[in-house]
Amino acid sequence: MKKNFPILVSLVLLTACTSAPADSVAATPEPTATPVITLEPTPSPTPAPTMAVYDEVSFDDWRDGAGCTMPDYTFSAPHKPQPQEQVTWPTDGVTLCYNAKTLEEAAEIFHTTVENLKELNPDWQDKYSRAIGCYWGLKVQADPYTLPMNNVVTVTVNAPWVESYYDRTEVCDVPASLDKQARAVLASAYYFQYHWWGMHAGFLPYEKLDEPVGFFNYRAADGAFYTKFSEFGSFLHTVYSDAWVDDMLSMDPAPFAEGENDTILTLDGDRGGNIAYCGHLFTEPELQPDGSLAFWQLSLTCESDDFKGWAGEETIVPDTATVTTVRLVPTENGWRVDALELPS
């Protein structure tokens, strides 16, 4: 059952198809309970590719070396993930789903076959969306998936110079086994994507241009997250990999561009969220053969026909978990986010 708010402004947005642990050591997950993030094995005798080992970068050095004004950060102690109001974590498992550009992609990631995916999804042809170029909500295993309850840390990101009270702060959970710098960089990405490139696209406040510049009709004004493109670029490269930044700024249309005199050209748009969204959880971060850290973000929804929304007082139990990959890559200046999609 589809339960998405309408898109309020026509806008091309990112879609779902597109350090060693510091405080704790995760137990090995059950093979049938937690999906394993693996790369294709390199045929022997060719050795697997490796990355240079970088010295750990402290949170303070990372923040102080950004080259721009950075937000303030506070970190809670590690704790079990808490469900949002009216939500109870399911105890009997959920349906595990994935949004894939191709059936072959999903089969490779979940170590199954295209034929098995078609059996699990008799309506697989109807699940393909030409608008976004992917299969939406593919069921990827027959057995119910047991949700992981790994510790998280709540990070508060606050940019006190931002004019809008709503846009000034973001509170989010990140895996507790990440080191402090990795926690901060991931929380920064959630902050940026929730407020400026996700639920909303573009900086507020803005001022109207005398003449449009391509798709752009506005430039960021005082009170926005950033008003100088040089500072904004420093923030992006402090939080994200170079490849992620290049991809975002080269989109057609891009959400931001450099204007005259180091100004920021910006779009203005919003999208709705999934009304059935019930929160999200994480699998444990795993070090990959290429030196990156990768783990699943599990977006929980209630897809039952009995779901009537949030107006009542009844408890909502999510029944579906849609997985996306979160990836952090190491650099000489600390971890950078290379893959992240908003859970709702």
PDB file of N, CA, C and O in Angstrom, residues 90-127:
ATOM      1  N   PRO A  90       9.087  -4.567  16.583  1.00  0.00           N
ATOM      2  CA  PRO A  90       8.509  -5.906  16.407  1.00  0.00           C
ATOM      3  C   PRO A  90       9.413  -6.989  16.990  1.00  0.00           C
ATOM      4  O   PRO A  90      10.631  -6.860  16.994  1.00  0.00           O
ATOM      5  N   THR A  91       8.809  -8.059  17.476  1.00  0.00           N
ATOM      6  CA  THR A  91       9.572  -9.168  18.054  1.00  0.00           C
ATOM      7  C   THR A  91       9.562 -10.406  17.162  1.00  0.00           C
ATOM      8  O   THR A  91      10.349 -11.326  17.377  1.00  0.00           O
ATOM      9  N   ASP A  92       8.690 -10.425  16.173  1.00  0.00           N
ATOM     10  CA  ASP A  92       8.541 -11.619  15.335  1.00  0.00           C
ATOM     11  C   ASP A  92       9.223 -11.500  13.981  1.00  0.00           C
ATOM     12  O   ASP A  92       9.028 -12.351  13.116  1.00  0.00           O
ATOM     13  N   GLY A  93      10.017 -10.466  13.784  1.00  0.00           N
ATOM     14  CA  GLY A  93      10.675 -10.287  12.504  1.00  0.00           C
ATOM     15  C   GLY A  93       9.831  -9.474  11.546  1.00  0.00           C
ATOM     16  O   GLY A  93       8.627  -9.281  11.737  1.00  0.00           O
ATOM     17  N   VAL A  94      10.472  -8.976  10.490  1.00  0.00           N
ATOM     18  CA  VAL A  94       9.816  -8.124   9.507  1.00  0.00           C
ATOM     19  C   VAL A  94      10.176  -8.607   8.103  1.00  0.00           C
ATOM     20  O   VAL A  94      11.066  -9.434   7.914  1.00  0.00           O
ATOM     21  N   THR A  95       9.488  -8.082   7.125  1.00  0.00           N
ATOM     22  CA  THR A  95       9.815  -8.350   5.726  1.00  0.00           C
ATOM     23  C   THR A  95      10.989  -7.483   5.317  1.00  0.00           C
ATOM     24  O   THR A  95      10.957  -6.262   5.517  1.00  0.00           O
ATOM     25  N   LEU A  96      12.018  -8.102   4.761  1.00  0.00           N
ATOM     26  CA  LEU A  96      13.217  -7.372   4.360  1.00  0.00           C
ATOM     27  C   LEU A  96      13.104  -6.996   2.886  1.00  0.00           C
ATOM     28  O   LEU A  96      12.872  -7.860   2.034  1.00  0.00           O
ATOM     29  N   CYS A  97      13.274  -5.711   2.585  1.00  0.00           N
ATOM     30  CA  CYS A  97      13.104  -5.203   1.224  1.00  0.00           C
ATOM     31  C   CYS A  97      14.302  -4.368   0.804  1.00  0.00           C
ATOM     32  O   CYS A  97      15.077  -3.884   1.632  1.00  0.00           O
ATOM     33  N   TYR A  98      14.403  -4.189  -0.510  1.00  0.00           N
ATOM     34  CA  TYR A  98      15.516  -3.424  -1.077  1.00  0.00           C
ATOM     35  C   TYR A  98      15.038  -2.761  -2.364  1.00  0.00           C
ATOM     36  O   TYR A  98      14.237  -3.335  -3.112  1.00  0.00           O
ATOM     37  N   ASN A  99      15.524  -1.557  -2.616  1.00  0.00           N
ATOM     38  CA  ASN A  99      15.238  -0.845  -3.864  1.00  0.00           C
ATOM     39  C   ASN A  99      16.444  -0.986  -4.779  1.00  0.00           C
ATOM     40  O   ASN A  99      17.531  -0.529  -4.439  1.00  0.00           O
ATOM     41  N   ALA A 100      16.265  -1.624  -5.928  1.00  0.00           N
ATOM     42  CA  ALA A 100      17.392  -1.994  -6.783  1.00  0.00           C
ATOM     43  C   ALA A 100      17.204  -1.474  -8.197  1.00  0.00           C
ATOM     44  O   ALA A 100      16.094  -1.487  -8.736  1.00  0.00           O
ATOM     45  N   LYS A 101      18.304  -1.057  -8.804  1.00  0.00           N
ATOM     46  CA  LYS A 101      18.244  -0.632 -10.197  1.00  0.00           C
ATOM     47  C   LYS A 101      17.957  -1.810 -11.120  1.00  0.00           C
ATOM     48  O   LYS A 101      17.297  -1.665 -12.141  1.00  0.00           O
ATOM     49  N   THR A 102      18.463  -2.979 -10.750  1.00  0.00           N
ATOM     50  CA  THR A 102      18.227  -4.188 -11.536  1.00  0.00           C
ATOM     51  C   THR A 102      17.998  -5.359 -10.596  1.00  0.00           C
ATOM     52  O   THR A 102      18.429  -5.340  -9.428  1.00  0.00           O
ATOM     53  N   LEU A 103      17.348  -6.403 -11.094  1.00  0.00           N
ATOM     54  CA  LEU A 103      17.192  -7.614 -10.305  1.00  0.00           C
ATOM     55  C   LEU A 103      18.539  -8.265 -10.049  1.00  0.00           C
ATOM     56  O   LEU A 103      18.766  -8.859  -8.983  1.00  0.00           O
ATOM     57  N   GLU A 104      19.445  -8.158 -11.015  1.00  0.00           N
ATOM     58  CA  GLU A 104      20.775  -8.732 -10.857  1.00  0.00           C
ATOM     59  C   GLU A 104      21.519  -8.078  -9.701  1.00  0.00           C
ATOM     60  O   GLU A 104      22.244  -8.747  -8.960  1.00  0.00           O
ATOM     61  N   GLU A 105      21.353  -6.764  -9.556  1.00  0.00           N
ATOM     62  CA  GLU A 105      21.993  -6.059  -8.442  1.00  0.00           C
ATOM     63  C   GLU A 105      21.502  -6.594  -7.105  1.00  0.00           C
ATOM     64  O   GLU A 105      22.298  -6.908  -6.216  1.00  0.00           O
ATOM     65  N   ALA A 106      20.192  -6.732  -6.950  1.00  0.00           N
ATOM     66  CA  ALA A 106      19.637  -7.237  -5.690  1.00  0.00           C
ATOM     67  C   ALA A 106      20.073  -8.671  -5.435  1.00  0.00           C
ATOM     68  O   ALA A 106      20.395  -9.042  -4.298  1.00  0.00           O
ATOM     69  N   ALA A 107      20.101  -9.495  -6.477  1.00  0.00           N
ATOM     70  CA  ALA A 107      20.507 -10.887  -6.313  1.00  0.00           C
ATOM     71  C   ALA A 107      21.948 -10.990  -5.842  1.00  0.00           C
ATOM     72  O   ALA A 107      22.276 -11.818  -4.981  1.00  0.00           O
ATOM     73  N   GLU A 108      22.819 -10.143  -6.384  1.00  0.00           N
ATOM     74  CA  GLU A 108      24.226 -10.171  -5.989  1.00  0.00           C
ATOM     75  C   GLU A 108      24.406  -9.745  -4.540  1.00  0.00           C
ATOM     76  O   GLU A 108      25.130 -10.382  -3.774  1.00  0.00           O
ATOM     77  N   ILE A 109      23.735  -8.687  -4.148  1.00  0.00           N
ATOM     78  CA  ILE A 109      23.907  -8.155  -2.799  1.00  0.00           C
ATOM     79  C   ILE A 109      23.392  -9.125  -1.743  1.00  0.00           C
ATOM     80  O   ILE A 109      24.013  -9.314  -0.684  1.00  0.00           O
ATOM     81  N   PHE A 110      22.272  -9.790  -2.031  1.00  0.00           N
ATOM     82  CA  PHE A 110      21.661 -10.653  -1.024  1.00  0.00           C
ATOM     83  C   PHE A 110      21.934 -12.138  -1.275  1.00  0.00           C
ATOM     84  O   PHE A 110      21.263 -12.995  -0.704  1.00  0.00           O
ATOM     85  N   HIS A 111      22.929 -12.407  -2.141  1.00  0.00           N
ATOM     86  CA  HIS A 111      23.416 -13.768  -2.338  1.00  0.00           C
ATOM     87  C   HIS A 111      22.281 -14.730  -2.705  1.00  0.00           C
ATOM     88  O   HIS A 111      22.119 -15.792  -2.108  1.00  0.00           O
ATOM     89  N   THR A 112      21.486 -14.327  -3.681  1.00  0.00           N
ATOM     90  CA  THR A 112      20.407 -15.158  -4.157  1.00  0.00           C
ATOM     91  C   THR A 112      20.412 -15.129  -5.683  1.00  0.00           C
ATOM     92  O   THR A 112      21.412 -14.756  -6.292  1.00  0.00           O
ATOM     93  N   THR A 113      19.327 -15.526  -6.302  1.00  0.00           N
ATOM     94  CA  THR A 113      19.240 -15.552  -7.764  1.00  0.00           C
ATOM     95  C   THR A 113      18.089 -14.673  -8.239  1.00  0.00           C
ATOM     96  O   THR A 113      17.147 -14.383  -7.479  1.00  0.00           O
ATOM     97  N   VAL A 114      18.157 -14.280  -9.481  1.00  0.00           N
ATOM     98  CA  VAL A 114      17.068 -13.498 -10.066  1.00  0.00           C
ATOM     99  C   VAL A 114      15.775 -14.307 -10.046  1.00  0.00           C
ATOM    100  O   VAL A 114      14.691 -13.775  -9.759  1.00  0.00           O
ATOM    101  N   GLU A 115      15.883 -15.590 -10.324  1.00  0.00           N
ATOM    102  CA  GLU A 115      14.698 -16.446 -10.336  1.00  0.00           C
ATOM    103  C   GLU A 115      14.046 -16.483  -8.955  1.00  0.00           C
ATOM    104  O   GLU A 115      12.807 -16.440  -8.835  1.00  0.00           O
ATOM    105  N   ASN A 116      14.860 -16.550  -7.900  1.00  0.00           N
ATOM    106  CA  ASN A 116      14.299 -16.562  -6.547  1.00  0.00           C
ATOM    107  C   ASN A 116      13.630 -15.229  -6.223  1.00  0.00           C
ATOM    108  O   ASN A 116      12.567 -15.205  -5.579  1.00  0.00           O
ATOM    109  N   LEU A 117      14.222 -14.123  -6.667  1.00  0.00           N
ATOM    110  CA  LEU A 117      13.605 -12.814  -6.436  1.00  0.00           C
ATOM    111  C   LEU A 117      12.253 -12.718  -7.126  1.00  0.00           C
ATOM    112  O   LEU A 117      11.301 -12.140  -6.585  1.00  0.00           O
ATOM    113  N   LYS A 118      12.148 -13.272  -8.308  1.00  0.00           N
ATOM    114  CA  LYS A 118      10.860 -13.249  -9.015  1.00  0.00           C
ATOM    115  C   LYS A 118       9.818 -14.088  -8.287  1.00  0.00           C
ATOM    116  O   LYS A 118       8.635 -13.733  -8.253  1.00  0.00           O
ATOM    117  N   GLU A 119      10.259 -15.209  -7.681  1.00  0.00           N
ATOM    118  CA  GLU A 119       9.329 -16.026  -6.910  1.00  0.00           C
ATOM    119  C   GLU A 119       8.865 -15.293  -5.654  1.00  0.00           C
ATOM    120  O   GLU A 119       7.690 -15.380  -5.267  1.00  0.00           O
ATOM    121  N   LEU A 120       9.787 -14.580  -5.017  1.00  0.00           N
ATOM    122  CA  LEU A 120       9.430 -13.814  -3.823  1.00  0.00           C
ATOM    123  C   LEU A 120       8.553 -12.611  -4.152  1.00  0.00           C
ATOM    124  O   LEU A 120       7.819 -12.122  -3.287  1.00  0.00           O
ATOM    125  N   ASN A 121       8.646 -12.125  -5.392  1.00  0.00           N
ATOM    126  CA  ASN A 121       7.912 -10.931  -5.818  1.00  0.00           C
ATOM    127  C   ASN A 121       7.130 -11.252  -7.093  1.00  0.00           C
ATOM    128  O   ASN A 121       7.544 -10.878  -8.194  1.00  0.00           O
ATOM    129  N   PRO A 122       5.987 -11.948  -6.964  1.00  0.00           N
ATOM    130  CA  PRO A 122       5.221 -12.279  -8.168  1.00  0.00           C
ATOM    131  C   PRO A 122       4.834 -11.059  -8.997  1.00  0.00           C
ATOM    132  O   PRO A 122       4.629 -11.165 -10.207  1.00  0.00           O
ATOM    133  N   ASP A 123       4.755  -9.906  -8.351  1.00  0.00           N
ATOM    134  CA  ASP A 123       4.427  -8.652  -9.049  1.00  0.00           C
ATOM    135  C   ASP A 123       5.673  -7.849  -9.370  1.00  0.00           C
ATOM    136  O   ASP A 123       5.624  -6.619  -9.472  1.00  0.00           O
ATOM    137  N   TRP A 124       6.814  -8.519  -9.568  1.00  0.00           N
ATOM    138  CA  TRP A 124       8.091  -7.815  -9.737  1.00  0.00           C
ATOM    139  C   TRP A 124       8.065  -6.819 -10.885  1.00  0.00           C
ATOM    140  O   TRP A 124       8.690  -5.751 -10.806  1.00  0.00           O
ATOM    141  N   GLN A 125       7.342  -7.107 -11.944  1.00  0.00           N
ATOM    142  CA  GLN A 125       7.284  -6.166 -13.070  1.00  0.00           C
ATOM    143  C   GLN A 125       6.576  -4.878 -12.680  1.00  0.00           C
ATOM    144  O   GLN A 125       6.930  -3.791 -13.133  1.00  0.00           O
ATOM    145  N   ASP A 126       5.556  -4.998 -11.829  1.00  0.00           N
ATOM    146  CA  ASP A 126       4.828  -3.809 -11.376  1.00  0.00           C
ATOM    147  C   ASP A 126       5.635  -2.979 -10.400  1.00  0.00           C
ATOM    148  O   ASP A 126       5.311  -1.803 -10.157  1.00  0.00           O
ATOM    149  N   LYS A 127       6.667  -3.591  -9.802  1.00  0.00           N
ATOM    150  CA  LYS A 127       7.489  -2.864  -8.838  1.00  0.00           C
ATOM    151  C   LYS A 127       8.496  -1.937  -9.505  1.00  0.00           C
ATOM    152  O   LYS A 127       9.160  -1.146  -8.831  1.00  0.00           O
TER     153      LYS A 127
END
